Short mmCIF file of C-alpha atoms in Angstrom, two decimals:
data_model
loop_
_atom_site.label_atom_id
_atom_site.label_comp_id
_atom_site.label_asym_id
_atom_site.label_seq_id
_atom_site.Cartn_x
_atom_site.Cartn_y
_atom_site.Cartn_z
CA MET A 1 111.19 127.49 168.40
CA ILE A 2 112.39 130.28 166.11
CA GLU A 3 115.31 131.03 168.44
CA ARG A 4 116.50 127.41 168.12
CA VAL A 5 116.13 127.51 164.33
CA VAL A 6 118.14 130.73 164.02
CA GLU A 7 120.84 129.56 166.44
CA ASN A 8 121.13 126.18 164.73
CA TRP A 9 121.48 127.83 161.32
CA LEU A 10 124.12 130.27 162.54
CA THR A 11 126.19 127.72 164.42
CA ASN A 12 126.15 125.33 161.46
CA THR A 13 127.39 127.99 159.08
CA ASN A 14 131.09 127.26 158.81
CA GLU A 15 131.96 130.22 156.59
CA ARG A 16 131.00 133.83 157.05
CA GLY A 17 129.45 134.02 153.57
CA GLY A 18 126.77 131.66 154.87
CA TYR A 19 125.12 134.46 156.82
CA GLU A 20 126.47 137.55 155.07
CA ILE A 21 123.41 138.11 152.83
CA ALA A 22 121.00 137.64 155.74
CA PHE A 23 123.05 139.99 157.93
CA SER A 24 123.08 142.59 155.14
CA GLN A 25 119.29 142.32 154.93
CA LEU A 26 119.11 142.78 158.72
CA LEU A 27 121.12 145.99 158.43
CA ALA A 28 118.95 147.22 155.56
CA PHE A 29 115.80 146.60 157.59
CA GLN A 30 117.32 148.51 160.52
CA GLY A 31 117.66 151.53 158.25
CA HIS A 32 121.22 151.19 156.98
CA ARG A 33 122.01 152.06 153.38
CA ILE A 34 124.24 149.29 152.02
CA LEU A 35 127.10 150.84 150.08
CA HIS A 36 129.32 147.84 149.52
CA LYS A 37 129.42 144.10 150.08
CA SER A 38 132.76 142.37 149.74
CA SER A 39 133.85 140.51 146.64
CA HIS A 40 136.68 139.16 148.84
CA GLY A 41 139.46 140.65 146.78
CA PRO A 42 142.78 141.97 148.08
CA MET A 43 141.55 145.58 148.21
CA GLU A 44 138.77 145.06 150.77
CA GLN A 45 140.89 146.49 153.62
CA GLY A 46 139.17 144.42 156.29
CA LYS A 47 135.69 145.65 155.39
CA ASP A 48 133.20 142.99 154.27
CA ILE A 49 130.20 145.34 154.43
CA ILE A 50 130.07 149.13 154.33
CA THR A 51 126.89 151.03 155.19
CA ILE A 52 125.56 154.41 156.11
CA ALA A 53 123.71 154.17 159.44
CA PRO A 54 120.32 155.87 159.93
CA ASP A 55 122.08 158.74 161.74
CA GLY A 56 124.39 159.31 158.75
CA VAL A 57 127.56 157.77 160.21
CA PRO A 58 129.47 155.36 157.90
CA CYS A 59 129.91 151.84 159.31
CA ALA A 60 132.30 149.02 158.40
CA TYR A 61 131.81 145.35 159.28
CA GLN A 62 134.25 142.44 159.33
CA LEU A 63 132.44 139.07 159.41
CA LYS A 64 133.86 135.75 160.61
CA ALA A 65 132.52 132.25 161.21
CA GLU A 66 134.49 130.89 164.15
CA ARG A 67 132.91 128.82 166.92
CA ASP A 68 135.16 130.17 169.68
CA ILE A 69 137.79 132.80 169.05
CA ASN A 70 140.74 132.33 171.36
CA LEU A 71 143.89 134.42 171.56
CA SER A 72 145.66 132.29 168.95
CA THR A 73 142.84 132.75 166.42
CA TRP A 74 142.65 136.44 167.26
CA ARG A 75 146.32 136.92 166.44
CA LYS A 76 145.76 135.29 163.02
CA ILE A 77 143.00 137.75 162.07
CA LYS A 78 144.50 140.78 163.82
CA GLY A 79 145.78 142.21 160.53
CA GLU A 80 142.25 142.34 159.12
CA ILE A 81 140.96 143.91 162.34
CA ASP A 82 143.70 146.55 162.17
CA GLU A 83 142.64 147.41 158.62
CA LEU A 84 138.98 147.50 159.65
CA ILE A 85 139.73 150.07 162.35
CA GLU A 86 142.69 152.06 161.10
CA ILE A 87 142.09 152.44 157.35
CA PRO A 88 139.40 155.03 156.59
CA ILE A 89 136.44 153.94 154.47
CA GLN A 90 137.18 154.62 150.82
CA HIS A 91 133.90 154.94 148.96
CA PRO A 92 132.37 157.68 146.77
CA SER A 93 129.44 158.02 149.19
CA VAL A 94 131.71 158.66 152.20
CA ALA A 95 133.44 162.02 152.54
CA ASN A 96 137.24 161.80 152.67
CA ASP A 97 137.37 164.13 155.65
CA PHE A 98 134.80 162.20 157.72
CA PRO A 99 136.43 161.96 161.19
CA ASN A 100 135.79 158.31 162.08
CA HIS A 101 133.65 155.43 160.97
CA ARG A 102 132.05 152.86 163.25
CA ALA A 103 133.86 149.53 163.19
CA TYR A 104 132.10 146.22 163.92
CA PHE A 105 133.53 142.75 164.32
CA VAL A 106 130.77 140.18 163.70
CA ASN A 107 131.11 136.49 164.51
CA ASN A 108 128.58 133.66 164.65
CA GLY A 109 130.32 132.18 167.68
CA PHE A 110 131.82 133.52 170.92
CA LEU A 111 134.96 135.28 172.13
CA LYS A 112 137.16 133.82 174.84
CA ASP A 113 137.76 136.01 177.90
CA THR A 114 141.34 136.68 176.84
CA VAL A 115 140.15 138.09 173.51
CA ARG A 116 137.46 140.24 175.14
CA ARG A 117 140.14 141.66 177.42
CA ALA A 118 142.41 142.42 174.44
CA ILE A 119 139.56 144.26 172.70
CA HIS A 120 138.72 146.16 175.89
CA ASP A 121 142.33 147.28 176.31
CA ARG A 122 142.50 148.39 172.70
CA ASN A 123 139.22 150.32 172.87
CA ARG A 124 140.44 152.12 176.02
CA VAL A 125 143.32 153.77 174.15
CA ALA A 126 141.68 154.07 170.68
CA PRO A 127 140.17 157.56 171.22
CA LYS A 128 143.57 158.90 172.30
CA ARG A 129 145.00 157.66 168.99
CA GLY A 130 142.13 159.19 167.03
CA LEU A 131 140.78 155.76 166.05
CA PRO A 132 137.28 154.29 166.29
CA ILE A 133 136.55 151.69 168.96
CA LEU A 134 135.80 148.12 167.92
CA ASN A 135 132.19 147.05 168.48
CA VAL A 136 131.57 143.32 168.79
CA ILE A 137 128.48 141.40 167.61
CA GLN A 138 128.41 137.73 168.70
CA LEU A 139 126.09 134.75 168.28
CA GLY A 140 123.68 135.83 171.00
CA ASP A 141 123.36 139.33 169.51
CA LEU A 142 122.74 137.90 166.04
CA VAL A 143 120.05 135.50 167.26
CA LYS A 144 118.31 138.31 169.17
CA ASP A 145 118.35 140.71 166.22
CA PHE A 146 117.21 138.14 163.65
CA VAL A 147 114.33 136.97 165.85
CA GLU A 148 113.30 140.56 166.60
CA VAL A 149 113.09 141.40 162.90
CA HIS A 150 111.23 138.40 161.58
CA GLY A 151 110.44 135.93 164.36
CA ARG A 152 106.70 136.27 164.03
CA PHE A 153 106.88 135.57 160.30
CA LEU A 154 107.68 131.93 160.97
CA PRO A 155 104.83 130.00 159.27
CA SER A 156 102.00 129.43 161.72
CA GLU A 157 99.73 127.16 159.66
CA PRO A 158 100.60 123.49 160.32
CA ARG A 159 101.03 122.75 156.60
CA ASP A 160 103.32 125.76 156.07
CA PHE A 161 105.33 125.03 159.21
CA ARG A 162 105.80 121.39 158.18
CA ARG A 163 106.93 122.55 154.74
CA PHE A 164 109.48 124.89 156.36
CA LEU A 165 110.92 122.10 158.52
CA GLU A 166 111.11 119.70 155.56
CA LEU A 167 112.90 122.29 153.41
CA TYR A 168 115.21 123.24 156.27
CA ALA A 169 116.20 119.60 156.84
CA ILE A 170 116.57 118.69 153.16
CA ASP A 171 119.56 116.83 151.75
CA GLY A 172 121.55 119.55 150.03
CA THR A 173 122.76 117.20 147.30
CA VAL A 174 119.31 116.89 145.68
CA ASN A 175 117.70 119.48 143.43
CA LEU A 176 115.78 122.27 145.13
CA PRO A 177 112.02 121.42 144.98
CA ALA A 178 110.93 124.65 143.30
CA GLY A 179 107.19 124.21 143.84
CA GLU A 180 107.52 123.58 147.57
CA PHE A 181 110.02 126.43 147.95
CA SER A 182 107.66 128.77 146.12
CA ALA A 183 104.77 127.85 148.42
CA PHE A 184 107.03 128.47 151.42
CA LEU A 185 108.04 131.92 150.12
CA LEU A 186 104.40 132.85 149.59
CA SER A 187 103.55 131.84 153.16
CA ILE A 188 106.36 134.02 154.57
CA LEU A 189 105.30 136.98 152.46
CA GLY A 190 101.68 136.58 153.50
CA PHE A 191 101.05 136.85 149.78
CA HIS A 192 97.36 136.10 149.93
CA ASP A 193 96.60 138.30 152.96
CA LYS A 194 94.31 141.23 152.34
CA ALA A 195 95.55 144.81 152.71
CA PRO A 196 98.64 144.29 154.89
CA LYS A 197 100.07 147.36 156.65
CA LYS A 198 103.02 149.08 154.98
CA SER A 199 105.24 148.37 157.98
CA GLU A 200 104.32 144.68 157.77
CA VAL A 201 105.07 144.59 154.05
CA LYS A 202 108.59 145.91 154.62
CA ARG A 203 109.20 143.39 157.39
CA ALA A 204 107.80 140.55 155.27
CA ILE A 205 110.20 141.36 152.42
CA ALA A 206 113.11 141.36 154.87
CA SER A 207 111.92 138.11 156.42
CA VAL A 208 111.53 136.22 153.15
CA LEU A 209 115.19 136.78 152.34
CA ILE A 210 116.39 135.74 155.77
CA PHE A 211 114.20 132.62 155.91
CA ALA A 212 115.33 131.74 152.38
CA ASN A 213 118.90 131.93 153.65
CA TYR A 214 118.04 129.22 156.21
CA VAL A 215 116.46 126.93 153.60
CA LEU A 216 119.28 127.38 151.07
CA ALA A 217 122.03 126.75 153.63
CA PRO A 218 122.24 122.96 152.92
CA TYR A 219 122.85 123.63 149.21
CA ARG A 220 125.61 126.04 150.09
CA GLN A 221 127.25 123.54 152.43
CA THR A 222 127.16 120.74 149.82
CA GLN A 223 128.29 123.10 147.03
CA ASN A 224 125.12 122.40 145.06
CA SER A 225 125.56 125.62 143.11
CA VAL A 226 122.76 125.10 140.59
CA SER A 227 120.16 124.69 143.35
CA LEU A 228 121.66 127.71 145.14
CA ILE A 229 121.27 129.82 141.99
CA ASN A 230 117.75 128.51 141.42
CA GLY A 231 116.80 129.33 145.00
CA TRP A 232 117.93 132.96 144.83
CA VAL A 233 116.26 133.43 141.42
CA LEU A 234 113.02 132.12 142.94
CA VAL A 235 113.33 134.50 145.90
CA ALA A 236 114.02 137.46 143.61
CA ALA A 237 111.07 136.56 141.37
CA HIS A 238 108.67 136.22 144.32
CA VAL A 239 109.82 139.59 145.65
CA LEU A 240 108.98 141.07 142.22
CA ALA A 241 105.55 139.40 142.32
CA PHE A 242 104.84 140.72 145.82
CA VAL A 243 105.89 144.29 145.12
CA SER A 244 104.06 144.30 141.77
CA LYS A 245 100.88 143.13 143.44
CA ALA A 246 101.22 145.69 146.27
CA GLN A 247 102.47 148.44 143.88
CA LEU A 248 105.41 149.27 146.13
CA PRO A 249 108.09 151.84 145.23
CA LYS A 250 111.55 150.51 144.45
CA LYS A 251 113.10 152.08 147.56
CA SER A 252 111.10 149.66 149.70
CA TRP A 253 112.30 146.49 147.94
CA GLY A 254 115.37 147.43 145.88
CA PRO A 255 117.95 146.51 148.57
CA THR A 256 116.37 143.07 149.07
CA PHE A 257 116.32 142.36 145.34
CA ASP A 258 119.95 143.46 145.08
CA LEU A 259 120.90 141.03 147.86
CA CYS A 260 119.12 138.23 145.98
CA VAL A 261 121.26 139.12 142.97
CA GLU A 262 124.32 138.93 145.24
CA GLY A 263 123.23 135.41 146.17
CA ILE A 264 122.77 134.48 142.49
CA GLU A 265 126.19 135.83 141.58
CA GLU A 266 127.80 134.00 144.49
CA GLY A 267 126.19 130.78 143.24
CA PHE A 268 127.61 131.36 139.76
CA SER A 269 131.03 132.13 141.23
CA ARG A 270 130.97 128.81 143.08
CA LEU A 271 129.77 126.97 139.97
CA LEU A 272 132.54 128.47 137.84
CA SER A 273 135.18 127.59 140.43
CA GLU A 274 134.02 123.99 140.48
CA VAL A 275 133.37 123.40 136.77
CA LEU A 276 136.28 125.22 135.19
CA THR A 277 138.82 123.35 137.31
CA ARG A 278 137.48 119.85 136.52
CA ASP A 279 138.05 117.51 133.63
CA ASP A 280 135.81 114.62 134.64
CA PHE A 281 132.09 115.24 135.18
CA SER A 282 130.95 111.65 135.61
CA GLN A 283 129.13 110.70 138.77
CA GLY A 284 128.48 107.21 140.03
CA ASP A 285 128.93 104.28 137.65
CA PRO A 286 130.13 105.59 134.23
CA LEU A 287 128.40 102.64 132.54
CA THR A 288 125.00 103.80 133.74
CA ASP A 289 125.53 107.57 133.78
CA GLY A 290 124.65 107.87 130.05
CA MET A 291 121.57 110.04 129.61
CA VAL A 292 121.98 111.58 133.05
CA TYR A 293 125.49 112.70 132.11
CA ARG A 294 124.26 114.46 128.96
CA THR A 295 121.45 116.12 130.90
CA ARG A 296 123.96 117.31 133.50
CA MET A 297 126.27 118.71 130.82
CA THR A 298 123.39 120.47 129.06
CA LEU A 299 122.46 122.16 132.32
CA LEU A 300 126.06 123.21 132.96
CA LEU A 301 126.38 124.59 129.43
CA GLY A 302 123.11 126.49 129.87
CA TYR A 303 124.06 127.97 133.24
CA LEU A 304 127.62 128.96 132.34
CA THR A 305 126.60 130.61 129.08
CA ALA A 306 123.69 132.28 130.88
CA TYR A 307 126.14 133.85 133.31
CA GLU A 308 128.30 135.09 130.44
CA ASN A 309 125.22 136.53 128.68
CA TYR A 310 124.14 138.06 132.00
CA ARG A 311 127.48 139.84 132.35
CA HIS A 312 127.17 141.09 128.78
CA LEU A 313 123.70 142.54 129.47
CA LYS A 314 125.13 144.31 132.52
CA ASN A 315 127.97 145.73 130.42
CA GLU A 316 130.51 144.06 132.68
CA ASP A 317 133.82 142.62 131.61
CA SER A 318 134.12 138.89 132.21
CA GLU A 319 137.40 137.40 133.29
CA THR A 320 136.04 133.88 132.66
CA ARG A 321 134.84 134.42 129.07
CA GLU A 322 137.65 132.46 127.44
CA ALA A 323 137.38 129.60 129.95
CA ILE A 324 133.63 129.34 129.34
CA GLU A 325 134.17 129.46 125.58
CA HIS A 326 136.66 126.59 125.88
CA PHE A 327 134.20 124.62 128.03
CA VAL A 328 131.41 125.10 125.48
CA GLU A 329 133.68 123.96 122.65
CA ALA A 330 134.75 120.87 124.60
CA GLN A 331 131.29 119.82 125.84
CA LYS A 332 128.74 121.00 123.24
CA SER A 333 128.61 117.53 121.64
CA HIS A 334 126.89 116.32 124.82
CA LEU A 335 123.91 118.66 124.46
CA LEU A 336 120.64 116.78 124.97
CA PHE A 337 117.15 118.15 124.38
CA TRP A 338 115.51 115.97 127.03
CA SER A 339 112.19 117.85 126.96
CA GLU A 340 110.83 121.32 126.33
CA SER A 341 112.12 122.35 129.76
CA ALA A 342 115.58 122.32 128.15
CA THR A 343 114.65 125.18 125.78
CA PRO A 344 116.09 128.03 127.92
CA ALA A 345 119.42 126.20 128.29
CA PHE A 346 119.67 125.76 124.52
CA LEU A 347 118.70 129.40 123.90
CA SER A 348 121.40 130.52 126.31
CA VAL A 349 124.01 128.43 124.49
CA VAL A 350 123.03 129.73 121.04
CA TRP A 351 122.99 133.36 122.18
CA PHE A 352 126.49 132.78 123.54
CA LEU A 353 127.61 131.24 120.22
CA GLU A 354 126.16 134.17 118.29
CA ARG A 355 127.99 136.68 120.44
CA HIS A 356 131.23 134.81 119.69
CA ASN A 357 130.83 134.95 115.90
CA ARG A 358 129.44 131.44 115.43
CA GLN A 359 126.14 132.39 113.88
CA LEU A 360 125.63 129.41 111.57
CA GLU A 361 126.39 126.96 114.37
CA ALA A 362 123.89 128.71 116.65
CA GLU A 363 121.17 128.60 113.99
CA GLN A 364 121.84 124.93 113.34
CA VAL A 365 121.32 124.13 117.04
CA ILE A 366 117.89 125.82 117.00
CA LEU A 367 116.96 124.08 113.76
CA SER A 368 117.90 120.73 115.28
CA ILE A 369 115.69 121.12 118.35
CA ALA A 370 112.82 122.49 116.23
CA GLN A 371 113.18 119.37 114.10
CA ALA A 372 113.17 117.20 117.24
CA ILE A 373 109.93 118.79 118.46
CA VAL A 374 108.03 118.42 115.19
CA THR A 375 109.29 114.85 114.77
CA LEU A 376 108.68 113.54 118.28
CA ASN A 377 105.51 115.52 119.02
CA GLY A 378 103.97 115.16 115.58
CA PRO A 379 100.59 113.39 115.66
CA ALA A 380 101.93 110.50 113.56
CA SER A 381 104.97 109.91 115.75
CA LYS A 382 105.33 106.51 117.35
CA ALA A 383 107.64 107.98 119.99
CA PRO A 384 106.17 108.98 123.38
CA GLY A 385 106.69 112.69 122.65
CA LEU A 386 108.75 115.35 124.37
CA ALA A 387 107.41 116.35 127.77
CA ASP A 388 106.14 119.90 128.15
CA PRO A 389 108.11 122.45 130.22
CA TYR A 390 105.93 121.91 133.27
CA HIS A 391 107.72 118.65 134.02
CA SER A 392 111.01 118.68 135.91
CA ILE A 393 114.21 116.99 134.82
CA GLU A 394 113.63 114.35 137.49
CA ASP A 395 110.18 113.58 136.02
CA VAL A 396 111.60 113.19 132.52
CA LEU A 397 114.58 111.05 133.55
CA ARG A 398 112.33 108.86 135.65
CA LYS A 399 110.14 108.35 132.60
CA TYR A 400 112.99 107.25 130.36
CA LEU A 401 114.89 105.25 132.96
CA SER A 402 111.87 103.30 134.22
CA VAL A 403 110.63 101.96 130.89
CA GLY A 404 108.60 98.83 131.47
CA GLN A 405 108.18 99.50 135.19
CA ASP A 406 104.55 100.52 135.55
CA GLY A 407 103.55 102.84 138.34
CA LEU A 408 106.93 104.52 138.80
CA ASP A 409 105.88 107.82 137.26
CA ASP A 410 102.80 109.80 136.30
CA ILE A 411 104.36 111.45 133.27
CA SER A 412 104.11 108.21 131.24
CA GLN A 413 100.32 108.56 131.30
CA GLU A 414 100.36 111.95 129.55
CA ASP A 415 100.15 112.54 125.83
CA PHE A 416 102.42 115.33 124.59
CA LYS A 417 101.79 114.83 120.89
CA GLY A 418 100.17 117.43 118.68
CA HIS A 419 101.32 120.58 120.51
CA SER A 420 104.38 122.46 121.74
CA TYR A 421 105.04 125.31 124.17
CA SER A 422 108.43 126.15 122.61
CA LEU A 423 108.02 125.76 118.87
CA GLN A 424 106.61 129.22 118.11
CA SER A 425 109.49 130.91 120.00
CA LEU A 426 112.03 128.84 118.04
CA VAL A 427 110.39 129.44 114.64
CA GLU A 428 110.27 133.20 115.24
CA TRP A 429 113.89 133.13 116.48
CA LEU A 430 114.89 131.58 113.14
CA ALA A 431 112.71 134.04 111.21
CA ARG A 432 114.57 136.96 112.79
CA ARG A 433 117.76 135.38 111.34
CA LEU A 434 116.08 135.23 107.91
CA ARG A 435 116.26 131.43 107.73
CA ARG A 436 113.33 131.33 105.33
CA GLN A 437 114.38 128.24 103.38
CA SER A 438 115.14 126.25 106.52
CA ILE A 439 111.73 127.10 107.98
CA ALA A 440 110.05 126.30 104.66
CA ARG A 441 111.55 122.80 104.65
CA LEU A 442 110.03 122.17 108.09
CA TRP A 443 106.79 124.02 107.58
CA LYS A 444 104.61 121.06 106.61
CA GLU A 445 105.59 119.29 109.84
CA ILE A 446 105.32 122.50 111.87
CA THR A 447 101.69 123.04 110.78
CA ARG A 448 100.72 119.66 112.24
CA LEU A 449 101.50 120.94 115.74
CA CYS A 450 99.52 123.44 117.76
CA TYR A 451 101.36 126.39 119.30
CA SER A 452 100.52 126.43 123.03
CA GLU A 453 101.04 129.42 125.30
CA PHE A 454 99.90 130.09 128.85
CA ILE A 455 99.52 133.76 129.83
CA PRO A 456 99.15 134.26 133.61
CA GLU A 457 96.61 136.74 134.95
CA PRO A 458 97.40 139.31 136.17
CA LEU A 459 100.66 139.65 134.27
CA TRP A 460 102.77 139.90 137.46
CA ALA A 461 101.72 136.30 138.22
CA THR A 462 104.40 135.41 135.64
CA TYR A 463 106.85 135.64 138.55
CA LEU A 464 105.05 132.90 140.51
CA TRP A 465 105.87 129.23 140.10
CA TYR A 466 102.16 128.39 139.98
CA SER A 467 99.57 130.80 138.62
CA ASP A 468 95.97 130.14 139.66
CA ARG A 469 94.54 132.18 136.82
CA GLY A 470 95.43 132.77 133.21
CA GLU A 471 94.59 132.01 129.60
CA LEU A 472 95.85 128.98 127.74
CA HIS A 473 96.11 129.90 124.07
CA HIS A 474 96.26 127.33 121.28
CA ARG A 475 96.63 128.08 117.59
CA PHE A 476 97.85 126.25 114.53
CA PRO A 477 100.37 127.92 112.22
CA GLY A 478 98.97 129.11 108.90
CA LYS A 479 98.74 126.55 106.11
CA PRO A 480 100.23 128.19 104.08
CA GLU A 481 101.82 131.05 106.05
CA SER A 482 102.95 134.31 104.49
CA TRP A 483 106.70 134.85 105.04
CA LYS A 484 106.00 138.57 105.27
CA ASP A 485 103.45 138.05 108.04
CA LEU A 486 105.70 135.62 109.91
CA LEU A 487 108.64 138.02 109.73
CA LYS A 488 106.47 140.93 110.84
CA ARG A 489 105.20 138.99 113.82
CA ALA A 490 108.69 137.79 114.74
CA ARG A 491 110.12 141.31 114.58
CA ALA A 492 107.26 143.05 116.39
CA GLU A 493 108.44 144.82 119.52
CA GLU A 494 105.47 143.64 121.53
CA ILE A 495 106.36 144.26 125.18
CA SER A 496 102.86 144.39 126.65
CA GLY A 497 103.20 140.72 127.53
CA VAL A 498 106.51 141.29 129.36
CA PRO A 499 106.01 142.20 133.04
CA GLU A 500 107.07 145.77 133.72
CA LEU A 501 109.86 145.01 136.18
CA LEU A 502 111.37 142.44 133.81
CA ARG A 503 111.52 145.10 131.11
CA GLN A 504 113.74 147.10 133.46
CA LYS A 505 115.99 144.10 134.20
CA PRO A 506 116.82 142.29 130.93
CA GLU A 507 119.87 140.72 132.58
CA PHE A 508 117.54 138.95 135.02
CA VAL A 509 115.16 137.65 132.32
CA LEU A 510 117.45 134.90 131.02
CA LEU A 511 118.22 133.66 134.55
CA PHE A 512 114.50 133.75 135.27
CA LEU A 513 113.64 131.62 132.22
CA LEU A 514 116.41 129.16 133.02
CA VAL A 515 114.72 128.46 136.37
CA TYR A 516 111.14 128.92 135.03
CA PRO A 517 111.17 127.03 131.69
CA HIS A 518 107.36 126.96 131.71
CA ARG A 519 107.37 130.75 131.35
CA VAL A 520 109.16 130.68 127.97
CA ARG A 521 106.95 132.65 125.60
CA PRO A 522 107.61 134.25 122.17
CA ASN A 523 107.55 137.83 123.45
CA LEU A 524 110.02 137.12 126.27
CA VAL A 525 112.39 135.34 123.88
CA ALA A 526 112.09 138.23 121.40
CA PHE A 527 112.71 140.73 124.21
CA LEU A 528 115.95 138.96 125.14
CA ASP A 529 116.91 138.67 121.49
CA ARG A 530 116.76 142.45 121.10
CA ALA A 531 118.53 143.10 124.40
CA LEU A 532 121.45 140.79 123.57
CA ASP A 533 121.78 142.25 120.08
CA LYS A 534 122.43 145.76 121.35
#
């Protein structure tokens, strides 16, 4: 069964990037140290992946996605193959005087006999010219190696196996079902197994990335970039949960996490290419798109500004900064606070505005959504209330678009009045900007709502989509509240509630919250506030 799954995935990947991350993970598991993975620029010199093999020899790989490579196709890519073989690897970790690297041509299809003969003839004379021979890895080799590494990690429980098949066959145009994907990742990792062997732990981490590549393939093929980003963030977060629980050293999981980040960045690259070249973002009938359109635009604004903030936290220059700034200016009027699950998207936008010298505008956005929460979730409100961050966009839209149609959703039966999971984070965000008078004007309404906060136990369970254990805290703001105490609490550098690995990766925190809106908590927002202000 697993052989058919792997072969089907590989043969349906019509671009080499579709299996590049999984192949890189395969190399890492086999003991290679990944030095470089292509950004597909003009300076790659035919080398998509560069590694150091376990025996210390540098290796270069050129990846293609061609069903059958005939002589005509071979001639078209010959220039890249020449560069792969003839140009020495140029990387700080490879000595300039290293005699020869190993060269590999990887393809998820097959070579025609004429091409195999051409490669054979070339390899016969290569040593005489002082050049490396060209090694070939084809579909059959890939299937064999992938199955050997992780074949027995295919879910064995009927429920887990059914979940895998359903995720694998999903329509890539819909949103990734985060809860189901999380459960699938946990089953691959054997997360709840007791005392797994170290060798099994390493193989499980490798397998979760490769299986995730299978499940996320439909989103890649349909260019559903938001679901692709969400998927890789979920994989990265579950890897952090697993290694935190098992207390593993970074060397055992660092390469896998880095490959997840590669997947996230690829998703953002695809999203930017699509969004920044379009003028019309309507879908379906414009007359009925309405609220859905505004929700879509809010998500896009949140994700694009999150990527820009992410680059800032990594101290990287962004060639798309001006384009994103123009997009924000053109589309910000469509922002819609559909529920508390929108909080991370709004925070991302306001942090972006602040970094571009639009402080008052940023503060006004936060004041407006704080006002919306206290108005709609106040105990005296006649409105249904804003849904908490545990409900997906689909749940919320279904609620609003099925008014009067009983039985279409469960969310309509819930009462969201009287409390908020986001309000404390927003009030303290404003306090750090010294908006005392603005907070004072809202304070009477604020004190009518209870601050709610769920703290998973243990703390590393923050990385999981569902946490079985934890403490749900409720408290009402002081009536009255001392400004001095509020400011002190807002400015406190309390990091004990921030998982250790997130403290080391502030650039990942915002992406994490964007995908996990139910993990927005005051200390995580304050942590990001300080990181972005540096």
